[in-house]
Amino acid sequence: MRFIRFGICLLLAFAILAHGAVEVWAESILEIGAAFLFVLWSILLFRDPEMEIKWQPLNWPLLGIIVIGAAQLIFHGTISTYLTWAELLRVTAYFLLLFLCTQVFREKAELRVLVWFLVVFGFLAGLFAIIQFFTSNGKLYWIRELAAGGAPFGPYVNRNHFAGFMELIAPLGLSLLVLRGTRREQVPLVGLFVMVSIGSLFLSASRGGITVFLCELVLLAGMAWVGRSGNVRLGAIALVLLAACALVAWLGVGEVMQRFSQVRSGEVSGTRRIEIVKDGWRIFRDHPWKGTGLGTFVAAFPKYESYYDGKVVDHAHNDYMETISDLGIPGAICGLAFLIVLVGGALSKILERQSSFSLAFHIGAFVACCGLLVHGLVDFNLHIPANAFLFFIQAFLATAPVLEPTVSQHSRRHSRSSGSRSVEFEMEE
């Protein structure tokens, strides 16, 4: 199982570093890797029939989407067989990876490794993005030309998608700080990791990303206060934010504000996004029950485009609109079911008695998912394979089984000395 856990983390790192896995070669490696890890797990299951299989309720809606896409192919209900096949393979890879996360990340030590991997990798990616911000020659990794244009930041072709990545990472580290999910001596280190991640998000100058992150902060503070009944480090958020703002100011706030206020070449304006969504609604109205086919928005859109500007519109800049235009009402039902299972499962876990570390990663992961879902109203991060993969990992963490608090030796001694029969729990990392 250790190799499968390593493989999942390696696939995620690869997908992010390979420009979000938006190119065919990178996407193929992600899908082949998911299939390979599933086959390996199946072999281990065959060799050990007593191995317990866990089922993640979040897999049901994904399985529903897979069934709808397969039905569109079988019954010729798609306007592009190739595009539907490609998207179906992508969704199947997410399904397999989410299923595997449920099988191999169960114990506290395993979950701790996953959480720390996400926080540390977010720091490294943010540090790389900051370095590239000041040394970039307009090429990805300083060597790859952007033939189709774009607004690169870090390893991503589009700064908004880098911001989406950081929206999924930063709340996890912040939650560990606020909810005492780390040991006292680790607080400065985690604070540094989170500060760099937040600083890189602000340097990306993604208007949607920064706005969503501020909403995440409000949600995180509220949920932390409720979940821990006031025993939180809300001051930690203020200190980390001040440090991140100081970092941005020191690095060059003027250039950031200039980029924030302008729509760069290759980006889509707010007015254009609204027009695309309206046109996408017209697609849905013409195909309400079966949709145009999974992953076929780029092929269906030209017929409904109300304003032609000579550019290819490959996504709706609204994940919800693209889902219903591709899959119709059945797809909308699957999407709604996923949201219900995610929110209900996460909140039920957050309200249970658990250790500080467990509460921290449950709340942090849930806030991260909420942030990307809000961002999905104006962008298509769930159609960026790396961000979608990370989203499903965070959804898994948000709904993972809780870790019970352990009894500390200090609490035992205190209970004996006071003569109390009650057992006191320490909410440790």
XYZ file of C-alpha atoms in Angstrom:
429
model
C 0.000 0.000 0.000
C 2.918 2.323 0.628
C 3.835 2.229 -3.062
C 0.254 3.164 -4.029
C 0.283 6.083 -1.593
C 3.586 7.228 -3.066
C 2.165 6.810 -6.582
C -0.867 8.995 -5.830
C 1.317 11.787 -4.462
C 3.729 11.445 -7.401
C 0.884 11.610 -9.937
C -0.490 14.753 -8.304
C 2.913 16.437 -8.290
C 3.475 15.458 -11.917
C 0.059 16.754 -13.006
C 0.668 20.140 -11.390
C 4.227 20.517 -12.677
C 3.182 19.412 -16.189
C 1.248 22.676 -16.655
C -1.836 21.285 -14.923
C -1.856 18.188 -17.188
C -3.825 20.086 -19.824
C -1.858 18.616 -22.728
C -2.598 15.209 -24.224
C 0.738 13.641 -23.226
C 0.445 14.742 -19.577
C -3.221 13.800 -19.373
C -2.428 10.370 -20.792
C 0.274 9.767 -18.185
C -2.179 10.748 -15.443
C -4.818 8.325 -16.757
C -2.340 5.482 -17.320
C -0.895 6.064 -13.872
C -4.345 5.879 -12.258
C -5.103 2.639 -14.107
C -1.710 1.150 -13.151
C -2.209 1.953 -9.458
C -5.709 0.437 -9.554
C -4.392 -2.761 -11.155
C -1.640 -2.953 -8.535
C -4.204 -2.524 -5.746
C -6.364 -5.257 -7.342
C -3.381 -7.632 -7.311
C -2.791 -6.898 -3.629
C -6.483 -7.513 -2.968
C -6.320 -10.840 -4.822
C -3.310 -11.917 -2.769
C -4.995 -10.892 0.494
C -8.759 -11.668 0.292
C -9.215 -10.465 3.883
C -8.231 -6.937 2.959
C -11.161 -4.648 3.662
C -12.627 -2.592 0.820
C -13.945 0.846 1.747
C -16.504 2.624 -0.417
C -16.485 6.412 -0.579
C -20.032 7.826 -1.055
C -18.550 10.572 -3.245
C -17.786 7.884 -5.813
C -21.493 7.348 -6.546
C -22.051 10.685 -8.366
C -18.794 10.215 -10.288
C -19.916 6.724 -11.247
C -23.206 8.239 -12.409
C -21.354 10.644 -14.710
C -19.311 7.753 -16.088
C -22.501 5.796 -16.801
C -24.107 8.801 -18.535
C -21.009 9.352 -20.687
C -20.843 5.657 -21.586
C -24.545 5.684 -22.508
C -23.980 8.695 -24.770
C -21.297 6.721 -26.581
C -23.259 3.479 -26.814
C -26.481 5.085 -28.000
C -24.792 7.754 -30.172
C -26.016 10.575 -27.949
C -22.907 12.705 -28.369
C -22.006 15.128 -31.121
C -18.328 14.097 -30.888
C -17.367 10.531 -30.050
C -13.700 11.452 -29.688
C -14.297 14.279 -27.206
C -16.652 12.169 -25.106
C -14.165 9.271 -25.049
C -11.403 11.624 -23.938
C -13.490 13.172 -21.166
C -14.790 9.777 -20.071
C -11.229 8.519 -19.606
C -10.418 11.615 -17.569
C -13.427 11.236 -15.251
C -12.704 7.516 -14.864
C -9.163 8.370 -13.745
C -10.583 10.714 -11.071
C -12.964 7.968 -9.974
C -10.136 5.440 -9.625
C -7.868 7.863 -7.767
C -10.616 8.870 -5.335
C -11.399 5.184 -4.761
C -7.717 4.409 -4.150
C -7.355 7.300 -1.690
C -10.133 5.714 0.358
C -8.307 2.373 0.391
C -4.770 3.481 1.214
C -5.165 6.590 3.414
C -6.930 5.335 6.532
C -4.681 5.533 9.586
C -3.515 8.691 11.296
C 0.080 8.313 10.093
C -1.065 7.844 6.492
C -3.365 10.871 6.578
C -0.625 12.924 8.194
C 1.721 12.100 5.318
C -0.891 13.175 2.762
C -1.681 16.441 4.545
C 1.972 17.357 4.992
C 2.712 16.468 1.386
C 0.024 18.896 0.214
C 1.219 21.707 2.487
C 4.909 21.277 1.628
C 4.305 20.858 -2.096
C 2.122 23.973 -2.071
C 4.996 25.882 -0.480
C 7.504 24.622 -3.071
C 5.178 25.429 -5.975
C 4.505 28.869 -4.524
C 8.221 29.537 -4.053
C 8.885 28.493 -7.645
C 6.085 30.785 -8.870
C 7.535 33.752 -6.965
C 11.001 33.150 -8.408
C 9.561 32.813 -11.886
C 7.504 35.988 -11.403
C 10.690 38.072 -11.326
C 12.897 36.073 -13.680
C 10.468 34.885 -16.348
C 11.251 35.498 -20.003
C 7.659 34.763 -20.982
C 8.275 31.024 -21.353
C 7.150 28.148 -19.156
C 10.118 26.949 -17.076
C 12.072 29.577 -19.029
C 12.260 27.258 -22.074
C 8.744 26.509 -23.434
C 7.130 28.994 -25.767
C 3.399 29.678 -25.356
C 2.326 29.021 -28.930
C -1.372 29.595 -28.179
C -0.833 32.535 -25.829
C -1.869 32.706 -22.193
C -1.021 34.340 -18.887
C 1.496 31.917 -17.334
C 2.257 31.800 -13.650
C 4.305 29.117 -11.951
C 3.901 25.800 -13.789
C 0.451 26.773 -15.110
C -0.332 28.340 -18.473
C -3.060 30.490 -16.900
C -2.595 32.458 -13.681
C -6.261 31.910 -12.758
C -5.675 28.170 -12.688
C -2.584 28.622 -10.537
C -4.784 30.643 -8.188
C -7.269 27.753 -8.207
C -4.461 25.427 -7.182
C -3.488 27.680 -4.282
C -7.131 28.026 -3.218
C -7.058 24.278 -2.668
C -3.762 24.301 -0.741
C -3.656 27.401 1.479
C -6.772 26.674 3.631
C -5.297 23.324 4.691
C -2.153 24.891 6.151
C -4.098 27.755 7.696
C -6.463 25.305 9.351
C -3.541 23.399 10.876
C -2.341 26.666 12.410
C -5.696 27.965 13.592
C -6.989 24.693 15.047
C -3.746 23.639 16.734
C -3.310 20.747 14.331
C 0.488 20.906 14.619
C 2.888 20.756 17.517
C 3.971 24.081 18.958
C 7.500 23.847 17.546
C 6.109 23.268 14.047
C 3.998 26.428 14.018
C 6.707 28.765 12.582
C 7.486 26.276 9.811
C 3.840 25.826 8.823
C 3.396 29.589 9.025
C 6.256 30.047 6.549
C 4.782 27.469 4.176
C 1.357 29.111 4.248
C 2.752 32.633 3.947
C 4.633 31.764 0.751
C 1.571 29.990 -0.695
C -0.679 32.984 -0.005
C 1.951 35.405 -1.264
C 2.212 33.563 -4.570
C -1.576 33.567 -4.913
C -1.660 37.351 -4.534
C 1.269 37.755 -6.917
C -0.678 35.814 -9.540
C -3.086 38.794 -9.540
C -6.036 36.553 -10.320
C -9.093 38.619 -9.450
C -11.293 35.572 -9.044
C -8.635 33.705 -7.084
C -7.991 36.517 -4.599
C -11.698 37.185 -4.088
C -12.415 33.508 -3.480
C -9.484 33.213 -1.064
C -10.828 36.096 1.019
C -14.168 34.281 1.164
C -12.306 31.142 2.262
C -10.758 33.072 5.132
C -14.176 34.143 6.415
C -15.536 30.604 6.124
C -12.471 29.100 7.793
C -12.642 31.522 10.729
C -16.357 30.848 11.222
C -16.062 27.068 11.017
C -13.000 27.016 13.251
C -14.805 29.038 15.901
C -17.831 26.753 15.822
C -15.882 23.514 15.540
C -13.559 24.242 18.456
C -15.929 26.395 20.576
C -13.542 29.309 20.727
C -10.317 27.344 21.387
C -8.652 28.590 18.225
C -5.717 30.678 17.113
C -7.598 33.267 15.069
C -4.603 35.523 15.584
C -2.614 33.071 13.496
C -4.668 33.968 10.418
C -3.988 37.676 10.996
C -0.248 37.126 11.476
C 0.118 34.926 8.404
C -1.917 37.336 6.279
C 0.140 40.304 7.463
C 3.321 38.402 6.670
C 1.986 37.438 3.226
C 0.962 41.043 2.503
C 4.380 42.245 3.656
C 5.975 39.703 1.335
C 3.907 40.915 -1.620
C 4.646 44.555 -0.777
C 8.349 43.832 -0.502
C 8.404 41.921 -3.783
C 6.547 44.637 -5.663
C 2.921 45.491 -5.012
C 2.789 48.048 -7.845
C 3.281 45.476 -10.568
C 0.730 43.197 -8.925
C -1.914 45.926 -8.821
C -1.239 46.773 -12.453
C -1.749 43.156 -13.504
C -4.829 42.891 -11.265
C -6.535 45.840 -12.930
C -5.928 44.758 -16.515
C -7.207 41.952 -18.720
C -4.151 40.569 -20.446
C -3.915 39.129 -23.911
C -5.409 35.659 -24.067
C -7.662 36.200 -21.034
C -11.442 36.496 -21.070
C -13.209 39.597 -19.767
C -16.108 39.457 -17.325
C -18.570 40.586 -19.987
C -17.413 37.857 -22.341
C -17.787 35.230 -19.606
C -21.408 36.249 -19.075
C -22.080 35.983 -22.809
C -20.568 32.490 -22.908
C -22.709 31.360 -19.986
C -25.844 32.690 -21.676
C -24.951 30.843 -24.858
C -24.300 27.715 -22.814
C -27.797 28.001 -21.370
C -29.159 27.991 -24.896
C -27.285 24.725 -25.525
C -28.911 23.217 -22.442
C -32.377 24.366 -23.485
C -31.983 22.595 -26.832
C -30.625 19.392 -25.197
C -32.197 19.307 -21.719
C -32.322 15.535 -21.192
C -29.350 13.977 -22.936
C -26.989 16.943 -23.356
C -24.607 17.298 -26.264
C -22.152 14.726 -24.947
C -19.596 14.564 -22.156
C -16.741 16.959 -22.930
C -18.294 18.343 -26.119
C -18.803 22.001 -25.142
C -16.031 23.131 -27.487
C -17.764 21.412 -30.418
C -21.311 22.496 -29.546
C -20.587 26.130 -28.731
C -19.854 27.622 -32.212
C -23.446 26.987 -33.330
C -24.772 28.970 -30.342
C -22.116 31.666 -30.108
C -23.814 35.069 -30.032
C -20.619 37.073 -30.430
C -17.746 35.809 -32.556
C -14.319 37.241 -31.769
C -12.211 34.763 -33.741
C -11.127 32.817 -30.656
C -11.862 29.204 -29.807
C -14.054 28.821 -26.708
C -13.140 25.449 -25.266
C -14.910 25.818 -21.909
C -17.916 27.695 -20.552
C -15.976 29.555 -17.818
C -18.636 28.150 -15.518
C -18.227 24.531 -14.434
C -21.918 24.169 -13.612
C -23.144 25.446 -16.965
C -20.717 23.210 -18.821
C -21.903 20.179 -16.855
C -25.575 20.658 -17.692
C -24.914 21.553 -21.322
C -22.803 18.392 -21.769
C -24.907 15.981 -19.694
C -28.343 17.571 -19.430
C -30.602 17.058 -16.428
C -29.113 13.633 -15.505
C -25.695 15.282 -15.217
C -27.176 18.086 -13.125
C -28.618 15.480 -10.763
C -25.229 13.782 -10.411
C -23.548 17.121 -9.765
C -26.124 18.082 -7.148
C -25.778 14.664 -5.508
C -22.004 15.161 -5.274
C -22.479 18.533 -3.568
C -25.011 17.107 -1.104
C -22.776 14.164 -0.207
C -19.721 16.428 0.137
C -21.389 19.060 2.312
C -23.369 16.582 4.401
C -20.446 14.212 4.880
C -17.975 16.965 5.747
C -20.243 18.740 8.233
C -21.127 15.482 9.978
C -17.428 14.730 10.412
C -16.593 18.244 11.598
C -19.222 18.059 14.338
C -17.848 14.786 15.746
C -15.419 14.631 18.663
C -11.918 14.218 17.274
C -8.278 15.211 17.621
C -7.035 18.667 16.691
C -5.204 17.325 13.657
C -8.332 15.515 12.454
C -10.554 18.560 12.896
C -7.972 20.763 11.187
C -7.692 18.736 7.996
C -11.462 18.156 7.832
C -12.242 21.878 8.054
C -9.296 22.947 5.883
C -10.162 20.482 3.125
C -13.846 21.407 3.220
C -13.075 25.127 2.986
C -10.712 24.429 0.063
C -13.461 22.527 -1.775
C -15.970 25.309 -1.135
C -13.515 27.861 -2.502
C -12.971 26.028 -5.776
C -16.707 25.410 -6.155
C -17.334 29.152 -5.827
C -14.538 29.894 -8.292
C -16.274 27.459 -10.646
C -18.966 30.094 -11.197
C -16.532 32.193 -13.249
C -13.878 29.716 -14.392
C -13.282 26.078 -15.283
C -10.755 24.783 -12.738
C -12.579 21.445 -12.568
C -11.662 20.961 -16.227
C -7.970 21.409 -15.426
C -6.897 17.817 -14.618
C -4.383 18.732 -11.909
C -6.829 20.996 -10.074
C -9.676 18.503 -10.467
C -7.454 15.715 -9.086
C -6.460 17.890 -6.115
C -10.112 18.855 -5.564
C -11.111 15.197 -5.252
C -8.255 14.567 -2.818
C -9.501 17.457 -0.682
C -13.068 16.126 -0.964
C -11.761 12.798 0.314
C -10.029 14.493 3.259
C -13.144 16.532 4.064
C -15.256 13.374 4.352
C -12.601 10.975 5.704
C -13.294 9.115 8.968
C -12.448 11.156 12.052
C -9.401 10.397 14.186
C -10.276 9.943 17.828
C -8.476 12.108 20.410
C -5.881 10.256 22.452
C -5.474 10.337 26.220
C -2.324 12.175 27.204
C -0.153 11.085 30.090
C -0.472 14.552 31.559
C -4.247 14.252 31.537
C -4.057 10.856 33.244
C -1.837 12.235 36.004
C -4.103 15.236 36.404
C -7.175 13.031 36.659
C -5.550 10.815 39.307
C -4.307 13.739 41.376
C -7.698 15.447 41.345
C -9.495 12.240 42.239
C -11.795 12.632 39.271
C -13.124 9.527 37.526
C -13.591 11.362 34.242
C -11.063 10.962 31.501
C -9.658 14.141 29.991
C -8.622 14.151 26.369
C -5.844 16.107 24.805
C -6.656 17.405 21.335
C -3.205 16.869 19.933
C -1.728 17.014 16.443
